[in-house]
Amino acid sequence: MSILTRRQLLAGAGALAATGLCAPATAQTARPGTLRLLVGFPPGGTADVLARALQPALQTRRGEPVIVENKPGAGGRLGVVELKNAAADGHTVMVSADPILTIYPHVFPRLAYDTAADILPLVPLASEPVGLCVGPMVPAGVRTLADFLAWCKANPKQAAYTTAAAGTTMHFVGAQLAHASGTDLLHVPHRGGAAAVQDVVGGQIASTMTSMSLALPHLASGRLRCLGVSTPGRYARLPDVPSFAEAGHKDVVAQVYYATWLKAGTPPATVAALAEQVQAVAAMPDVAALLDKLGLDRMSQPQPAFAQRVSADLKRWGPIVKATGYSADD
């Protein structure tokens, strides 16, 4: 799928909002019994597209209104604060990628929420790995991760990787790889993943640590080469590319996952009912087709097990972030 097609797909949710067919709740008043699907970003992003894919079937299944409500700002943090301040009655569900809940607590010194105390993980929807991809700055003879790391050591002025932003999963996976391999890699954050990838495709920077959904179109065209991925084993979409763990860096394992979240303290029966409803809708063929178009993999896990995973990830990212010395200034 071309980058243009992906952008059109993501922009389609914004177009739906403009028509009023699936308008954000900021322009309407939620009446009693309405389920709010909260998104901490503007219409058109991946979390927003997923929320809008769930909305119609959830509404049918529940027999009551379901609306998507966008609360953009502060890199998604305002959405989490909105969820924290909602009633713990199961009528507000946030759709978000995990770093806002698992990495941000270690990045922002004055965060307005506590993931463990304020937020209850519901169920996951989709995931994707992070990949190290190189572009035309790197010689064609560099075919493996070991080749690239050796090239970086021989060419320290070019030893750099781009990411969508500082403080992201991609940032810290790159830092982990640099530390594990003893390689000095300069992190170059951008304002968004597409811009980060484009600088590598254009030959301005050697490599990018990126979400694979952004990289796949460029890999298909040959403009990027993927040398490693953050899955524990091989990534199904790129079976010929070894994982970082296979290449000898066993601790460089990560996924970005999109999931649903509730306010802590929501009654267990409500949590169980919502988990069943969301899982059933997420398994529908049209949602599966959308995930495939976005380059995402379906992720399904029972609510208790998913909550345990989030807790483990929250703890795991702490020392990784601390080791980099990075802290956000807002």
mmCIF file of C-alpha atoms in Angstrom:
data_model
loop_
_atom_site.group_PDB
_atom_site.id
_atom_site.type_symbol
_atom_site.label_atom_id
_atom_site.label_comp_id
_atom_site.label_asym_id
_atom_site.label_seq_id
_atom_site.Cartn_x
_atom_site.Cartn_y
_atom_site.Cartn_z
ATOM 1 C CA MET A 1 0.000 0.000 0.000
ATOM 2 C CA SER A 2 1.373 3.410 -0.933
ATOM 3 C CA ILE A 3 1.950 6.188 1.580
ATOM 4 C CA LEU A 4 -0.739 8.201 -0.212
ATOM 5 C CA THR A 5 -3.238 5.398 0.265
ATOM 6 C CA ARG A 6 -2.400 5.143 3.956
ATOM 7 C CA ARG A 7 -2.790 8.880 4.420
ATOM 8 C CA GLN A 8 -6.119 8.810 2.601
ATOM 9 C CA LEU A 9 -7.280 5.967 4.829
ATOM 10 C CA LEU A 10 -6.328 7.827 8.001
ATOM 11 C CA ALA A 11 -7.818 11.053 6.694
ATOM 12 C CA GLY A 12 -11.073 9.259 5.924
ATOM 13 C CA ALA A 13 -12.078 9.265 9.574
ATOM 14 C CA GLY A 14 -11.683 13.035 9.622
ATOM 15 C CA ALA A 15 -13.912 13.259 6.568
ATOM 16 C CA LEU A 16 -16.564 11.185 8.319
ATOM 17 C CA ALA A 17 -16.456 13.579 11.242
ATOM 18 C CA ALA A 18 -16.905 16.517 8.884
ATOM 19 C CA THR A 19 -20.035 14.980 7.396
ATOM 20 C CA GLY A 20 -21.537 14.475 10.838
ATOM 21 C CA LEU A 21 -21.934 10.721 10.300
ATOM 22 C CA CYS A 22 -19.460 10.033 13.089
ATOM 23 C CA ALA A 23 -18.883 13.471 14.536
ATOM 24 C CA PRO A 24 -16.683 14.062 17.579
ATOM 25 C CA ALA A 25 -18.676 14.512 20.774
ATOM 26 C CA THR A 26 -17.114 17.923 21.256
ATOM 27 C CA ALA A 27 -19.875 19.108 18.903
ATOM 28 C CA GLN A 28 -22.717 17.296 20.629
ATOM 29 C CA THR A 29 -24.039 16.514 24.089
ATOM 30 C CA ALA A 30 -23.817 12.935 25.283
ATOM 31 C CA ARG A 31 -27.138 11.868 26.733
ATOM 32 C CA PRO A 32 -27.448 9.398 29.635
ATOM 33 C CA GLY A 33 -26.456 5.864 28.668
ATOM 34 C CA THR A 34 -24.102 7.047 25.912
ATOM 35 C CA LEU A 35 -20.750 5.303 25.655
ATOM 36 C CA ARG A 36 -17.901 7.746 24.926
ATOM 37 C CA LEU A 37 -14.920 6.464 22.947
ATOM 38 C CA LEU A 38 -12.262 8.942 24.012
ATOM 39 C CA VAL A 39 -9.260 9.687 21.754
ATOM 40 C CA GLY A 40 -6.466 11.995 22.889
ATOM 41 C CA PHE A 41 -5.587 13.072 19.351
ATOM 42 C CA PRO A 42 -7.331 14.911 16.487
ATOM 43 C CA PRO A 43 -9.469 12.999 13.970
ATOM 44 C CA GLY A 44 -7.491 11.039 11.383
ATOM 45 C CA GLY A 45 -4.787 9.383 13.491
ATOM 46 C CA THR A 46 -4.534 5.630 14.006
ATOM 47 C CA ALA A 47 -6.216 5.595 17.432
ATOM 48 C CA ASP A 48 -9.053 7.732 16.050
ATOM 49 C CA VAL A 49 -9.513 5.448 13.027
ATOM 50 C CA LEU A 50 -9.699 2.413 15.318
ATOM 51 C CA ALA A 51 -12.237 4.104 17.599
ATOM 52 C CA ARG A 52 -14.433 4.968 14.612
ATOM 53 C CA ALA A 53 -14.156 1.412 13.315
ATOM 54 C CA LEU A 54 -15.486 0.115 16.649
ATOM 55 C CA GLN A 55 -18.244 2.722 17.052
ATOM 56 C CA PRO A 56 -21.094 1.477 14.795
ATOM 57 C CA ALA A 57 -20.910 -2.180 15.778
ATOM 58 C CA LEU A 58 -20.560 -1.343 19.471
ATOM 59 C CA GLN A 59 -23.634 0.866 19.212
ATOM 60 C CA THR A 60 -25.606 -1.953 17.607
ATOM 61 C CA ARG A 61 -24.369 -4.496 20.123
ATOM 62 C CA ARG A 62 -25.104 -2.311 23.153
ATOM 63 C CA GLY A 63 -28.396 -0.889 21.895
ATOM 64 C CA GLU A 64 -27.437 2.588 23.064
ATOM 65 C CA PRO A 65 -25.524 5.535 21.576
ATOM 66 C CA VAL A 66 -21.768 5.297 21.140
ATOM 67 C CA ILE A 67 -19.854 8.440 20.167
ATOM 68 C CA VAL A 68 -16.208 9.193 19.431
ATOM 69 C CA GLU A 69 -14.905 12.160 21.404
ATOM 70 C CA ASN A 70 -11.561 13.734 20.467
ATOM 71 C CA LYS A 71 -9.623 15.488 23.248
ATOM 72 C CA PRO A 72 -6.330 16.339 21.540
ATOM 73 C CA GLY A 73 -3.364 17.952 23.205
ATOM 74 C CA ALA A 74 -0.091 17.372 25.049
ATOM 75 C CA GLY A 75 0.814 14.310 23.015
ATOM 76 C CA GLY A 76 -2.289 12.426 24.123
ATOM 77 C CA ARG A 77 -1.989 13.264 27.800
ATOM 78 C CA LEU A 78 -5.132 15.423 27.867
ATOM 79 C CA GLY A 79 -7.160 12.395 26.827
ATOM 80 C CA VAL A 80 -5.843 10.404 29.771
ATOM 81 C CA VAL A 81 -6.672 13.251 32.158
ATOM 82 C CA GLU A 82 -10.197 13.339 30.693
ATOM 83 C CA LEU A 83 -10.539 9.614 31.393
ATOM 84 C CA LYS A 84 -9.141 10.034 34.907
ATOM 85 C CA ASN A 85 -11.754 12.702 35.631
ATOM 86 C CA ALA A 86 -14.675 10.694 34.190
ATOM 87 C CA ALA A 87 -17.096 8.684 36.309
ATOM 88 C CA ALA A 88 -15.980 5.108 36.987
ATOM 89 C CA ASP A 89 -19.187 3.729 35.480
ATOM 90 C CA GLY A 90 -17.930 2.223 32.213
ATOM 91 C CA HIS A 91 -19.416 4.930 30.002
ATOM 92 C CA THR A 92 -16.025 6.389 29.017
ATOM 93 C CA VAL A 93 -13.517 4.172 27.197
ATOM 94 C CA MET A 94 -10.240 5.560 25.871
ATOM 95 C CA VAL A 95 -8.644 4.220 22.688
ATOM 96 C CA SER A 96 -4.890 4.853 22.744
ATOM 97 C CA ALA A 97 -1.451 3.458 22.023
ATOM 98 C CA ASP A 98 0.352 2.161 25.086
ATOM 99 C CA PRO A 99 3.335 4.562 25.426
ATOM 100 C CA ILE A 100 1.096 7.268 26.883
ATOM 101 C CA LEU A 101 0.409 4.889 29.775
ATOM 102 C CA THR A 102 3.614 2.819 29.966
ATOM 103 C CA ILE A 103 6.446 5.180 28.924
ATOM 104 C CA TYR A 104 5.210 8.715 29.623
ATOM 105 C CA PRO A 105 5.175 8.136 33.417
ATOM 106 C CA HIS A 106 8.976 7.778 33.233
ATOM 107 C CA VAL A 107 9.471 10.669 30.794
ATOM 108 C CA PHE A 108 7.363 13.511 32.201
ATOM 109 C CA PRO A 109 8.296 14.571 35.752
ATOM 110 C CA ARG A 110 4.973 16.347 36.360
ATOM 111 C CA LEU A 111 2.453 13.986 34.819
ATOM 112 C CA ALA A 112 -1.177 14.680 35.781
ATOM 113 C CA TYR A 113 -2.114 11.002 36.064
ATOM 114 C CA ASP A 114 -0.801 7.802 37.608
ATOM 115 C CA THR A 115 -1.280 4.842 35.286
ATOM 116 C CA ALA A 116 -1.356 2.259 38.066
ATOM 117 C CA ALA A 117 -3.718 4.227 40.310
ATOM 118 C CA ASP A 118 -5.968 6.039 37.828
ATOM 119 C CA ILE A 119 -6.283 3.819 34.732
ATOM 120 C CA LEU A 120 -7.620 0.298 34.197
ATOM 121 C CA PRO A 121 -6.472 -1.556 31.045
ATOM 122 C CA LEU A 122 -9.476 -3.053 29.231
ATOM 123 C CA VAL A 123 -8.451 -5.104 26.166
ATOM 124 C CA PRO A 124 -5.932 -4.635 23.335
ATOM 125 C CA LEU A 125 -6.902 -4.108 19.708
ATOM 126 C CA ALA A 126 -3.785 -4.221 17.541
ATOM 127 C CA SER A 127 -0.012 -4.097 17.654
ATOM 128 C CA GLU A 128 3.042 -3.504 15.530
ATOM 129 C CA PRO A 129 6.771 -3.880 16.083
ATOM 130 C CA VAL A 130 9.468 -1.276 15.767
ATOM 131 C CA GLY A 131 12.030 -1.760 13.015
ATOM 132 C CA LEU A 132 15.475 -0.400 12.177
ATOM 133 C CA CYS A 133 15.456 0.636 8.527
ATOM 134 C CA VAL A 134 18.258 2.157 6.475
ATOM 135 C CA GLY A 135 18.175 4.241 3.320
ATOM 136 C CA PRO A 136 20.482 5.272 0.483
ATOM 137 C CA MET A 137 23.074 6.920 2.741
ATOM 138 C CA VAL A 138 24.072 3.429 3.865
ATOM 139 C CA PRO A 139 26.031 1.407 1.273
ATOM 140 C CA ALA A 140 24.128 -1.364 -0.509
ATOM 141 C CA GLY A 141 26.613 -3.885 0.833
ATOM 142 C CA VAL A 142 25.332 -3.303 4.378
ATOM 143 C CA ARG A 143 22.759 -6.094 4.502
ATOM 144 C CA THR A 144 22.547 -7.128 8.166
ATOM 145 C CA LEU A 145 22.236 -5.470 11.551
ATOM 146 C CA ALA A 146 25.822 -6.450 12.371
ATOM 147 C CA ASP A 147 26.960 -4.868 9.096
ATOM 148 C CA PHE A 148 25.163 -1.648 9.947
ATOM 149 C CA LEU A 149 26.544 -1.411 13.478
ATOM 150 C CA ALA A 150 30.054 -1.985 12.128
ATOM 151 C CA TRP A 151 29.454 0.704 9.477
ATOM 152 C CA CYS A 152 28.294 3.111 12.203
ATOM 153 C CA LYS A 153 31.456 2.522 14.215
ATOM 154 C CA ALA A 154 33.546 3.122 11.092
ATOM 155 C CA ASN A 155 31.519 6.221 10.158
ATOM 156 C CA PRO A 156 30.625 7.897 13.473
ATOM 157 C CA LYS A 157 29.525 11.181 11.865
ATOM 158 C CA GLN A 158 26.772 9.317 9.973
ATOM 159 C CA ALA A 159 25.781 7.038 12.872
ATOM 160 C CA ALA A 160 22.274 8.342 13.565
ATOM 161 C CA TYR A 161 18.655 7.235 13.651
ATOM 162 C CA THR A 162 15.456 9.234 13.280
ATOM 163 C CA THR A 163 12.210 8.675 15.187
ATOM 164 C CA ALA A 164 8.746 10.213 15.261
ATOM 165 C CA ALA A 165 9.593 12.118 18.468
ATOM 166 C CA ALA A 166 11.651 12.051 21.615
ATOM 167 C CA GLY A 167 10.211 10.010 24.464
ATOM 168 C CA THR A 168 8.599 7.404 22.201
ATOM 169 C CA THR A 169 8.941 3.650 22.055
ATOM 170 C CA MET A 170 11.114 4.065 18.948
ATOM 171 C CA HIS A 171 13.454 6.458 20.776
ATOM 172 C CA PHE A 172 14.086 4.040 23.598
ATOM 173 C CA VAL A 173 14.346 0.924 21.427
ATOM 174 C CA GLY A 174 17.104 2.761 19.548
ATOM 175 C CA ALA A 175 18.793 3.671 22.809
ATOM 176 C CA GLN A 176 18.571 0.050 23.969
ATOM 177 C CA LEU A 177 20.137 -1.197 20.746
ATOM 178 C CA ALA A 178 22.923 1.365 20.949
ATOM 179 C CA HIS A 179 23.715 0.358 24.521
ATOM 180 C CA ALA A 180 23.457 -3.387 23.895
ATOM 181 C CA SER A 181 25.764 -3.216 20.877
ATOM 182 C CA GLY A 182 28.225 -0.688 22.270
ATOM 183 C CA THR A 183 27.517 1.656 19.364
ATOM 184 C CA ASP A 184 27.280 5.434 19.626
ATOM 185 C CA LEU A 185 24.032 6.225 17.765
ATOM 186 C CA LEU A 186 22.760 9.808 17.616
ATOM 187 C CA HIS A 187 19.009 10.120 18.130
ATOM 188 C CA VAL A 188 17.349 12.631 15.771
ATOM 189 C CA PRO A 189 13.703 13.204 16.780
ATOM 190 C CA HIS A 190 11.197 14.566 14.276
ATOM 191 C CA ARG A 191 7.660 15.924 14.419
ATOM 192 C CA GLY A 192 5.982 12.738 13.295
ATOM 193 C CA GLY A 193 6.938 9.351 11.949
ATOM 194 C CA ALA A 194 6.318 10.109 8.282
ATOM 195 C CA ALA A 195 8.836 12.979 8.321
ATOM 196 C CA ALA A 196 11.386 10.805 10.109
ATOM 197 C CA VAL A 197 11.080 8.064 7.499
ATOM 198 C CA GLN A 198 11.192 10.544 4.619
ATOM 199 C CA ASP A 199 14.564 11.949 5.729
ATOM 200 C CA VAL A 200 16.016 8.447 5.560
ATOM 201 C CA VAL A 201 14.380 7.686 2.198
ATOM 202 C CA GLY A 202 15.817 10.978 0.930
ATOM 203 C CA GLY A 203 19.340 10.152 2.088
ATOM 204 C CA GLN A 204 19.641 12.904 4.715
ATOM 205 C CA ILE A 205 20.037 10.482 7.636
ATOM 206 C CA ALA A 206 21.334 6.917 7.702
ATOM 207 C CA SER A 207 18.543 5.107 9.517
ATOM 208 C CA THR A 208 15.193 5.286 11.243
ATOM 209 C CA MET A 209 13.744 3.392 14.152
ATOM 210 C CA THR A 210 10.112 3.384 13.097
ATOM 211 C CA SER A 211 6.751 1.731 13.468
ATOM 212 C CA MET A 212 6.584 -0.934 10.788
ATOM 213 C CA SER A 213 3.257 0.270 9.389
ATOM 214 C CA LEU A 214 5.063 3.415 8.184
ATOM 215 C CA ALA A 215 8.040 1.492 6.818
ATOM 216 C CA LEU A 216 6.273 -1.285 4.900
ATOM 217 C CA PRO A 217 5.385 0.738 1.765
ATOM 218 C CA HIS A 218 8.999 1.937 1.421
ATOM 219 C CA LEU A 219 10.332 -1.575 1.938
ATOM 220 C CA ALA A 220 8.083 -2.824 -0.855
ATOM 221 C CA SER A 221 9.427 -0.132 -3.197
ATOM 222 C CA GLY A 222 13.042 -0.808 -2.224
ATOM 223 C CA ARG A 223 13.635 2.709 -0.920
ATOM 224 C CA LEU A 224 14.284 1.350 2.583
ATOM 225 C CA ARG A 225 15.933 -1.839 3.857
ATOM 226 C CA CYS A 226 14.856 -3.306 7.191
ATOM 227 C CA LEU A 227 17.735 -4.837 9.149
ATOM 228 C CA GLY A 228 15.974 -5.824 12.357
ATOM 229 C CA VAL A 229 12.660 -5.765 14.206
ATOM 230 C CA SER A 230 11.681 -5.645 17.853
ATOM 231 C CA THR A 231 9.497 -8.769 17.895
ATOM 232 C CA PRO A 232 10.836 -11.666 20.011
ATOM 233 C CA GLY A 233 10.999 -13.854 16.871
ATOM 234 C CA ARG A 234 10.448 -13.211 13.181
ATOM 235 C CA TYR A 235 7.855 -10.639 12.149
ATOM 236 C CA ALA A 236 5.232 -12.382 9.994
ATOM 237 C CA ARG A 237 5.118 -9.582 7.409
ATOM 238 C CA LEU A 238 8.922 -9.701 6.952
ATOM 239 C CA PRO A 239 9.907 -13.337 7.513
ATOM 240 C CA ASP A 240 13.412 -12.861 6.087
ATOM 241 C CA VAL A 241 14.355 -10.121 8.575
ATOM 242 C CA PRO A 242 15.853 -11.293 11.890
ATOM 243 C CA SER A 243 14.671 -9.805 15.158
ATOM 244 C CA PHE A 244 17.076 -7.844 17.337
ATOM 245 C CA ALA A 245 16.911 -10.756 19.784
ATOM 246 C CA GLU A 246 17.931 -13.220 17.060
ATOM 247 C CA ALA A 247 20.820 -10.913 16.170
ATOM 248 C CA GLY A 248 22.171 -11.244 19.700
ATOM 249 C CA HIS A 249 20.438 -8.386 21.520
ATOM 250 C CA LYS A 250 17.938 -10.422 23.536
ATOM 251 C CA ASP A 251 16.585 -7.554 25.637
ATOM 252 C CA VAL A 252 15.724 -5.294 22.695
ATOM 253 C CA VAL A 253 12.133 -6.466 22.422
ATOM 254 C CA ALA A 254 9.108 -4.163 22.184
ATOM 255 C CA GLN A 255 5.699 -3.671 20.629
ATOM 256 C CA VAL A 256 3.549 -0.614 20.180
ATOM 257 C CA TYR A 257 0.001 -1.686 20.928
ATOM 258 C CA TYR A 258 -3.325 0.081 20.576
ATOM 259 C CA ALA A 259 -5.825 -0.743 23.277
ATOM 260 C CA THR A 260 -8.903 0.304 25.204
ATOM 261 C CA TRP A 261 -8.696 1.755 28.715
ATOM 262 C CA LEU A 262 -11.125 2.532 31.548
ATOM 263 C CA LYS A 263 -11.013 4.594 34.696
ATOM 264 C CA ALA A 264 -9.721 2.657 37.695
ATOM 265 C CA GLY A 265 -12.496 1.645 40.059
ATOM 266 C CA THR A 266 -14.973 0.657 37.340
ATOM 267 C CA PRO A 267 -17.091 -2.235 38.732
ATOM 268 C CA PRO A 268 -15.767 -5.689 37.748
ATOM 269 C CA ALA A 269 -19.051 -6.752 36.124
ATOM 270 C CA THR A 270 -18.990 -3.629 33.942
ATOM 271 C CA VAL A 271 -15.358 -4.274 33.024
ATOM 272 C CA ALA A 272 -16.128 -7.864 32.022
ATOM 273 C CA ALA A 273 -19.119 -6.851 29.911
ATOM 274 C CA LEU A 274 -17.208 -4.113 28.104
ATOM 275 C CA ALA A 275 -14.247 -6.423 27.494
ATOM 276 C CA GLU A 276 -16.543 -8.984 25.863
ATOM 277 C CA GLN A 277 -18.236 -6.344 23.705
ATOM 278 C CA VAL A 278 -15.011 -4.750 22.481
ATOM 279 C CA GLN A 279 -13.351 -8.094 21.756
ATOM 280 C CA ALA A 280 -16.344 -9.290 19.769
ATOM 281 C CA VAL A 281 -16.443 -6.139 17.656
ATOM 282 C CA ALA A 282 -12.658 -6.077 17.143
ATOM 283 C CA ALA A 283 -12.827 -9.625 15.753
ATOM 284 C CA MET A 284 -15.320 -8.677 13.010
ATOM 285 C CA PRO A 285 -14.062 -9.118 9.414
ATOM 286 C CA ASP A 286 -14.333 -5.441 8.461
ATOM 287 C CA VAL A 287 -12.218 -4.404 11.443
ATOM 288 C CA ALA A 288 -9.662 -7.116 10.620
ATOM 289 C CA ALA A 289 -9.491 -5.815 7.052
ATOM 290 C CA LEU A 290 -8.907 -2.281 8.311
ATOM 291 C CA LEU A 291 -6.053 -3.429 10.547
ATOM 292 C CA ASP A 292 -4.433 -5.154 7.592
ATOM 293 C CA LYS A 293 -4.700 -1.999 5.473
ATOM 294 C CA LEU A 294 -3.095 0.003 8.271
ATOM 295 C CA GLY A 295 -0.241 -2.493 8.579
ATOM 296 C CA LEU A 296 -1.305 -3.507 12.089
ATOM 297 C CA ASP A 297 -1.620 -6.990 13.573
ATOM 298 C CA ARG A 298 -4.744 -8.048 15.465
ATOM 299 C CA MET A 299 -4.030 -8.363 19.183
ATOM 300 C CA SER A 300 -6.360 -10.251 21.499
ATOM 301 C CA GLN A 301 -5.855 -10.928 25.191
ATOM 302 C CA PRO A 302 -8.249 -11.458 28.137
ATOM 303 C CA GLN A 303 -8.671 -8.394 30.303
ATOM 304 C CA PRO A 304 -6.880 -9.728 33.416
ATOM 305 C CA ALA A 305 -3.880 -10.898 31.384
ATOM 306 C CA PHE A 306 -3.727 -7.607 29.494
ATOM 307 C CA ALA A 307 -3.795 -5.654 32.766
ATOM 308 C CA GLN A 308 -0.851 -7.740 33.966
ATOM 309 C CA ARG A 309 1.033 -7.011 30.752
ATOM 310 C CA VAL A 310 0.518 -3.261 31.086
ATOM 311 C CA SER A 311 1.726 -3.403 34.688
ATOM 312 C CA ALA A 312 4.835 -5.309 33.619
ATOM 313 C CA ASP A 313 5.526 -2.903 30.753
ATOM 314 C CA LEU A 314 5.119 0.097 33.038
ATOM 315 C CA LYS A 315 7.798 -1.342 35.323
ATOM 316 C CA ARG A 316 10.044 -2.492 32.469
ATOM 317 C CA TRP A 317 10.317 0.891 30.758
ATOM 318 C CA GLY A 318 11.396 2.695 33.944
ATOM 319 C CA PRO A 319 15.041 1.607 34.032
ATOM 320 C CA ILE A 320 15.312 1.785 30.235
ATOM 321 C CA VAL A 321 14.256 5.447 30.208
ATOM 322 C CA LYS A 322 16.394 6.233 33.254
ATOM 323 C CA ALA A 323 19.479 4.762 31.598
ATOM 324 C CA THR A 324 19.155 7.258 28.723
ATOM 325 C CA GLY A 325 19.005 10.234 31.069
ATOM 326 C CA TYR A 326 16.130 11.638 29.035
ATOM 327 C CA SER A 327 13.396 13.706 30.676
ATOM 328 C CA ALA A 328 10.756 15.870 28.989
ATOM 329 C CA ASP A 329 10.725 19.533 29.930
ATOM 330 C CA ASP A 330 6.948 20.037 30.134
#
